[in-house]
Coordinates of C-alpha atoms in Angstrom, one line a residue:
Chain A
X654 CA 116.8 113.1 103.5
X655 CA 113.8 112.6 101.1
X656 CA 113.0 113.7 97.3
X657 CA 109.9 112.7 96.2
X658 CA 109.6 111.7 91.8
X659 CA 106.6 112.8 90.1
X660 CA 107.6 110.1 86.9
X661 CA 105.9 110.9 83.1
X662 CA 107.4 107.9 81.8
X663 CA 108.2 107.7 78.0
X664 CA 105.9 104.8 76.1
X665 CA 106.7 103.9 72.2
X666 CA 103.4 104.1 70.5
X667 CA 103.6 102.0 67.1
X668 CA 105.3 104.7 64.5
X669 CA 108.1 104.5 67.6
X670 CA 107.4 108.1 68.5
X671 CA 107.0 109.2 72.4
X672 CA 103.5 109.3 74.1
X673 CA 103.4 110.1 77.6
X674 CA 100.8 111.5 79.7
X675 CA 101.0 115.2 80.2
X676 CA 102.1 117.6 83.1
X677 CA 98.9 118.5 85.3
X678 CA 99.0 122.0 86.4
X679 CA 97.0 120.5 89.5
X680 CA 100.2 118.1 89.9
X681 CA 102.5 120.5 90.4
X682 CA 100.4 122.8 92.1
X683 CA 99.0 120.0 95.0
X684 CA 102.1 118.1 95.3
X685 CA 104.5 120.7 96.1
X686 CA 102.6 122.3 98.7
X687 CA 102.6 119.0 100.0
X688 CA 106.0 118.1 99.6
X689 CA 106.9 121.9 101.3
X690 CA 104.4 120.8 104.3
X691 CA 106.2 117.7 105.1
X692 CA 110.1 118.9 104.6
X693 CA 110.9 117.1 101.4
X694 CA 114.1 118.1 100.2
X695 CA 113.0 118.6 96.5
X696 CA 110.2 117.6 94.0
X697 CA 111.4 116.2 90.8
X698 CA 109.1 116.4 87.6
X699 CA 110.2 114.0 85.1
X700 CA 109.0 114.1 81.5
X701 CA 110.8 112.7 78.3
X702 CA 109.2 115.3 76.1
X703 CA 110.8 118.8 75.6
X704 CA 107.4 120.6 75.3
X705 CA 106.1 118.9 78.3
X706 CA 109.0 120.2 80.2
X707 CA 109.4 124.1 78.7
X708 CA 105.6 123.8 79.8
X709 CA 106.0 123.0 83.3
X710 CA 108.7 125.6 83.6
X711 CA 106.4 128.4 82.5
X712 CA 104.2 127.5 84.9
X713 CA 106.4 127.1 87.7
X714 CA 108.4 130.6 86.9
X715 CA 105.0 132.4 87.1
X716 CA 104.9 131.3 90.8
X717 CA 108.4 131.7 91.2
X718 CA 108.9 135.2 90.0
X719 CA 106.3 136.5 88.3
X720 CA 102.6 138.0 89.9
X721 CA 101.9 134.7 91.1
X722 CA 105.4 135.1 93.7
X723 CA 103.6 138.3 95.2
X724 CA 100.3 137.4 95.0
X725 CA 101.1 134.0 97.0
X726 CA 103.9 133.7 99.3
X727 CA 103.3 130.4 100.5
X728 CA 102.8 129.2 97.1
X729 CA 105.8 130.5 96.0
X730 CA 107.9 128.7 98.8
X731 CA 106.2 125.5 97.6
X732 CA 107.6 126.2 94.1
X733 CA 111.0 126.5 95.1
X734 CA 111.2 122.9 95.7
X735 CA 110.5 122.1 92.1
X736 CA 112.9 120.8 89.5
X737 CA 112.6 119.3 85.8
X738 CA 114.7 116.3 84.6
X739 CA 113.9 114.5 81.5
X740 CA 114.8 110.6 82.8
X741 CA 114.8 109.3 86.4
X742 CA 118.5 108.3 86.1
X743 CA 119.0 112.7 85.9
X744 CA 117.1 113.0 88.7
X745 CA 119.9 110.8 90.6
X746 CA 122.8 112.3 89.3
X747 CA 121.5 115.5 90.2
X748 CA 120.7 114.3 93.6
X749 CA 124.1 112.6 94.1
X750 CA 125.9 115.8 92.9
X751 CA 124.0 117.8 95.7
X752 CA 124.3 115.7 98.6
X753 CA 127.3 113.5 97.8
X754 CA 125.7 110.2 97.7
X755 CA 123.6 108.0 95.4
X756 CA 120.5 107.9 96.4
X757 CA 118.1 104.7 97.5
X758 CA 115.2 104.7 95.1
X759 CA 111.9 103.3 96.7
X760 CA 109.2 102.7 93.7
X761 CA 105.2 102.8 95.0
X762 CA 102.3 101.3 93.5
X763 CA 98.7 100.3 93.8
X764 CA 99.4 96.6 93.1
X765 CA 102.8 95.7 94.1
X766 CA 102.8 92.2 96.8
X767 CA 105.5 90.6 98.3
X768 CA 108.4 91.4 99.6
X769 CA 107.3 95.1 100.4
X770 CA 108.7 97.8 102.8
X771 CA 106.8 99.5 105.1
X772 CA 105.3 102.9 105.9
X773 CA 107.3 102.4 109.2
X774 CA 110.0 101.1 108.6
X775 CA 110.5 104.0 105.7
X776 CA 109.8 106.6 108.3
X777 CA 112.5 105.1 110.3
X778 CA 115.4 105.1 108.1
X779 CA 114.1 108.5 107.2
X780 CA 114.2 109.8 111.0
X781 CA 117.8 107.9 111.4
X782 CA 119.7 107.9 108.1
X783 CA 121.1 111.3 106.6
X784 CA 121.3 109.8 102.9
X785 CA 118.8 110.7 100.5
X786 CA 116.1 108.4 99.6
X787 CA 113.9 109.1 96.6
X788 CA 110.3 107.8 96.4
X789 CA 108.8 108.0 93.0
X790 CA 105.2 108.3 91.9
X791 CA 103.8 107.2 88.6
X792 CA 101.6 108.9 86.4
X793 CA 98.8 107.4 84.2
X794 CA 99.0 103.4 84.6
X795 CA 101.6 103.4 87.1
X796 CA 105.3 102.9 87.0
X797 CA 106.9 100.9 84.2
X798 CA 108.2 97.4 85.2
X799 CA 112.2 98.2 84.2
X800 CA 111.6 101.4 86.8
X801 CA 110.4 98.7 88.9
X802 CA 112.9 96.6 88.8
X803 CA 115.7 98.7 89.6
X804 CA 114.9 100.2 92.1
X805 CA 116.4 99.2 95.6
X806 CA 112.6 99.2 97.7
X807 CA 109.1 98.7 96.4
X808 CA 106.7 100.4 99.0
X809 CA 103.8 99.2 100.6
X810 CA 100.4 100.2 98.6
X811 CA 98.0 102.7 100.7
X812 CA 94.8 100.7 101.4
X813 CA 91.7 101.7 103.3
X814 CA 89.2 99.1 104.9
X815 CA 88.0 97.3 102.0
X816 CA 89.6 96.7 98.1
X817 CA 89.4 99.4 96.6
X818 CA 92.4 101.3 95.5
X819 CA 92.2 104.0 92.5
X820 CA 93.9 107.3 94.3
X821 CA 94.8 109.9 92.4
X822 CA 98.7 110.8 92.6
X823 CA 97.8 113.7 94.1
X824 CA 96.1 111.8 96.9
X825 CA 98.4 109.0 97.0
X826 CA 101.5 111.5 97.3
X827 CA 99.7 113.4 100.4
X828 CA 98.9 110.1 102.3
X829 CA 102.3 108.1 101.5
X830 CA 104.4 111.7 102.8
X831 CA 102.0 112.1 105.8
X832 CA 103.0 108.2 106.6
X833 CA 106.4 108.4 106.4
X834 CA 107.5 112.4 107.4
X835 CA 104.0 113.1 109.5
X836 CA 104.6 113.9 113.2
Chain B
X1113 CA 79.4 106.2 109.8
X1114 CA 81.0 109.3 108.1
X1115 CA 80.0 111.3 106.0
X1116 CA 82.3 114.8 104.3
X1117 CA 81.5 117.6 103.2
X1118 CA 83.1 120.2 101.1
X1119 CA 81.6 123.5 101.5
X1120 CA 81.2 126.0 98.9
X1121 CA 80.0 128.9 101.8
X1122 CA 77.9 131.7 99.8
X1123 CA 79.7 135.3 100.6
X1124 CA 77.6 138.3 99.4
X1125 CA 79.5 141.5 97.6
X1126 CA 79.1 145.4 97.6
X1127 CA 76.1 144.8 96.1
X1128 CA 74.5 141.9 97.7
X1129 CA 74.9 139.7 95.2
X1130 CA 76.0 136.2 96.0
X1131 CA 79.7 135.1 95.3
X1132 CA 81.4 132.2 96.2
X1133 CA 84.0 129.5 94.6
X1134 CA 83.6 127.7 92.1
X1135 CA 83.3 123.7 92.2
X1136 CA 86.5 122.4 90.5
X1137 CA 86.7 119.3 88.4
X1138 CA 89.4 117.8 90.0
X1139 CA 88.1 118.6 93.6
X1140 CA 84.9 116.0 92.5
X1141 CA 87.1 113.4 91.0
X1142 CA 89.5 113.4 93.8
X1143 CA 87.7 113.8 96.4
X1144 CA 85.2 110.8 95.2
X1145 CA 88.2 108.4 94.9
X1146 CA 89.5 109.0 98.7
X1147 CA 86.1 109.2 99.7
X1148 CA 85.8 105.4 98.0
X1149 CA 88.9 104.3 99.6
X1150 CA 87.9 105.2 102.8
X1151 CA 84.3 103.6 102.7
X1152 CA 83.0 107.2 104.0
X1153 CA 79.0 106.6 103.8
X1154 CA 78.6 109.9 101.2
X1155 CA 80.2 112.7 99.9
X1156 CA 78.4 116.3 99.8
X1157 CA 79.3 118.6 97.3
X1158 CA 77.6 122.2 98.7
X1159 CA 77.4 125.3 96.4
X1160 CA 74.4 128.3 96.7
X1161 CA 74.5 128.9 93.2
X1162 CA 72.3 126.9 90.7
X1163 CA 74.4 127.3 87.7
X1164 CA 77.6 125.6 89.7
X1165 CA 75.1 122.7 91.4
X1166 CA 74.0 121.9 87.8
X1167 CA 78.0 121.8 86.5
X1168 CA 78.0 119.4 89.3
X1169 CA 75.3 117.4 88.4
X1170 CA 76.3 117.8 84.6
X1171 CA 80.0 116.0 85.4
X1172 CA 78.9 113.6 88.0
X1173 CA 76.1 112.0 85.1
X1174 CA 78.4 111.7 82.6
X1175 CA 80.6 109.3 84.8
X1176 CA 77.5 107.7 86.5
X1177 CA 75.6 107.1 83.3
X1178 CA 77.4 108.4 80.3
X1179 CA 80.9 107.9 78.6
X1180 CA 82.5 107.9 81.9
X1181 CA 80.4 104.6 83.6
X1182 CA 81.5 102.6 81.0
X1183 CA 85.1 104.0 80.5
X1184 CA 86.3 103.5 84.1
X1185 CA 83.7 101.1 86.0
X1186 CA 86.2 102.7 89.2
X1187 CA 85.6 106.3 88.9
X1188 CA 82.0 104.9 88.5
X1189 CA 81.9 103.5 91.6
X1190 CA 83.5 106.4 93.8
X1191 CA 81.1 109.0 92.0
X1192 CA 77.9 106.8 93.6
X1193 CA 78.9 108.6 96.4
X1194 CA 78.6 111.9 95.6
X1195 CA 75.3 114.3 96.8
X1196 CA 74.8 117.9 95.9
X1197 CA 73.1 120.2 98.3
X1198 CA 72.6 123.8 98.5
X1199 CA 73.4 124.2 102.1
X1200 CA 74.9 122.3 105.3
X1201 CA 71.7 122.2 106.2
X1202 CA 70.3 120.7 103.4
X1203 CA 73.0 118.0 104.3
X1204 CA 72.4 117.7 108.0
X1205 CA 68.4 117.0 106.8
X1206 CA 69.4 114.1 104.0
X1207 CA 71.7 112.4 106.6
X1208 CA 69.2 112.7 109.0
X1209 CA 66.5 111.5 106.9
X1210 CA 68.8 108.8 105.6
X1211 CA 70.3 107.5 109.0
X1212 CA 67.3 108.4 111.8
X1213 CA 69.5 110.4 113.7
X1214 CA 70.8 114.2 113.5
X1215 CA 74.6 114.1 112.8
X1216 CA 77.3 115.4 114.8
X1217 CA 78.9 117.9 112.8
X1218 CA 82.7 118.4 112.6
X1219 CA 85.1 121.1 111.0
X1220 CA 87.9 121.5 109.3
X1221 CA 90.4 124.1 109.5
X1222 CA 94.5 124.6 109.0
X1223 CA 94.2 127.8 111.8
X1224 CA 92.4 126.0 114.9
X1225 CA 93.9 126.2 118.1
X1226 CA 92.7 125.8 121.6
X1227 CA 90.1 123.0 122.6
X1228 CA 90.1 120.7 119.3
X1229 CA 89.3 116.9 118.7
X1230 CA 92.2 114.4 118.0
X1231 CA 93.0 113.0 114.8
X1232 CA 93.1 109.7 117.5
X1233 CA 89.9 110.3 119.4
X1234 CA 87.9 110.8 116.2
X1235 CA 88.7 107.9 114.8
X1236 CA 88.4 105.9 117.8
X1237 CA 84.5 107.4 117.9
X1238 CA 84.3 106.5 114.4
X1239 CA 84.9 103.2 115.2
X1240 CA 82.7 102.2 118.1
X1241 CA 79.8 104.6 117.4
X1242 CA 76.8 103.7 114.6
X1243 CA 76.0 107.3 114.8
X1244 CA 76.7 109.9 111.6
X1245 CA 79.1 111.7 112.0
X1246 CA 79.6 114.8 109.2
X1247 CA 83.1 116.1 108.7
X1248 CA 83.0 119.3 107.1
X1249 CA 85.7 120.5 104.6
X1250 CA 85.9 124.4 103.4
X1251 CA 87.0 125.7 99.7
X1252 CA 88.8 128.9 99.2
X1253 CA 90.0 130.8 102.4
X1254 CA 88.2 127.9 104.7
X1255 CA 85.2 128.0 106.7
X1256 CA 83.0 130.5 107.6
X1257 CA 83.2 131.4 111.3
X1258 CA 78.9 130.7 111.5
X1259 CA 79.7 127.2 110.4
X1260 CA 82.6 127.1 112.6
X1261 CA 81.1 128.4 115.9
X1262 CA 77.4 126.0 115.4
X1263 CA 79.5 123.2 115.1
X1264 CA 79.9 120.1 117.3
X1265 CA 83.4 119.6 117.1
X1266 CA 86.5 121.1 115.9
X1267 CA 89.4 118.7 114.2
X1268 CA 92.8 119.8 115.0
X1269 CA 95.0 120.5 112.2
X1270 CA 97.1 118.7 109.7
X1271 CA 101.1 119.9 110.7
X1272 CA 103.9 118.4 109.0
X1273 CA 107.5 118.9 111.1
X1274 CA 107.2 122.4 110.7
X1275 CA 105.3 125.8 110.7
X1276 CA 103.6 125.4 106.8
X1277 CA 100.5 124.1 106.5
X1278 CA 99.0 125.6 103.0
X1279 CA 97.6 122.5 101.4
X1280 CA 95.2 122.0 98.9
X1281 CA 91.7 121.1 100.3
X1282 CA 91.9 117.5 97.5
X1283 CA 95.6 117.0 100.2
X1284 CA 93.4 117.9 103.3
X1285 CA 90.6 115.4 102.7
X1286 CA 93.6 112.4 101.6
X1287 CA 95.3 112.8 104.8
X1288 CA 92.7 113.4 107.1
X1289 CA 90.7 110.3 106.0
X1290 CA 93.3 108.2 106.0
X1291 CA 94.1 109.1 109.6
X1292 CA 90.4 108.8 111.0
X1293 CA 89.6 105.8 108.8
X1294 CA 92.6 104.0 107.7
X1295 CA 93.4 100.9 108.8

């Protein structure tokens, strides 16, 4: 069972007030038809700031029940997997209060080396395991080292034939879920 | 050698006037970056309308030669690959031109059925031929059936484990390239 983390991570700028980058209406929009196409259990949008987060949820309830829900069925389907937490460790306590464990958290990143796990061996647990994994996907520079650090996998980066690596998340999130859920 | 395409197709109203959509930031910035990753030989942006092939050029200069190159030397790198045209054949010609051979041409589409090319097969041509191959990507409600029927080939769709497939054309390209030309 797999949830996918779309993380706005809270940074300290030097009054010690929270910057963070912003919500992307494309985010949302390109990730959960993606998440819906490849049977992800739920899309969390995490952002520590409350006007980020009253934000994304006027633009989701426009798909959700407003004209966007008639106008576009599919898109409002996508929606529906869609859910704001303000901190990753919410996003796990909602998860373990839905499906009755805590979930694995696997972290991803452009530069991560060593001991990594792989596309395949991710899409196997996934096929053979019935406890929820979360995979989380950073925004801006990437995830934060003490996200990093706790988390239980660090995924394999995607790479094409040569060195260079600047995805978008939006790209990153299509080819990482057609890797581990594609058929 | 690939090359990709995505296709702005010109559709004509009550009054004969020329419509079609709009070239979208993020599609160019996206797009360019998988394009990139995937070592794909160009990337053609096609639109019949002058006022959106100049927006084009007008946001591709800035991050070839203004702000933008020096800002992010990466985004500068992926946008080297981008080529506006008026028209797929205006494409098929530069390649041509370019390369010494006509392309083959193949499309896109989430609705395809019957005789189509494997994700497999495709990349295994992609690999042992020096030939240019054009892979042709549509915006809006996909490609135009004229484009459809003159072309070489037909891809096969991208399907997650079940029935949706409603993904944004910037998902599309992400997946597909990574399945034809990842390693």
């Amino acid at each position: 069972m797999l949830y996918i983390v779309l993380l706005h991570y809270p940074v300290y700028n030097k009054e010690g007030r929270i910057i963070t980058t912003a919500i992307a209406n494309m985010d949302i929009h390109d990730i959960a038809r993606v998440a819906k196409t490849y049977a992800v259990q739920g899309f969390y949008i995490v952002n520590p700031i409350p006007e980020q987060q009253n934000l994304a949820h006027e633009i989701i309830s426009n798909w959700r029940e407003g004209y966007g829900a008639a106008y576009n069925k599919f898109r409002h389907a996508a929606f529906e997997l869609i859910r704001i937490e303000e901190s990753l460790p919410a996003v796990l306590t909602d998860i373990t209060r839905e499906s009755g464990f805590v979930p694995k958290t696997i972290v991803t990143g452009a530069n991560f080396s060593g001991n990594l796990l792989k596309f395949a061996e991710l899409k196997e647990i996934l096929q053979n395991s019935k406890l929820p994994y979360v995979l989380v996907f950073g925004t801006g520079s990437g995830i934060a080292d003490e996200v990093v650090n706790m988390a239980d996998y660090r995924l394999e980066p995607v790479k094409g034939p040569w060195n260079y690596n600047h995805l978008a998340v939006r790209s990153a999130v299509a080819i990482v879920l057609d890797r581990v859920m594609g058929v």
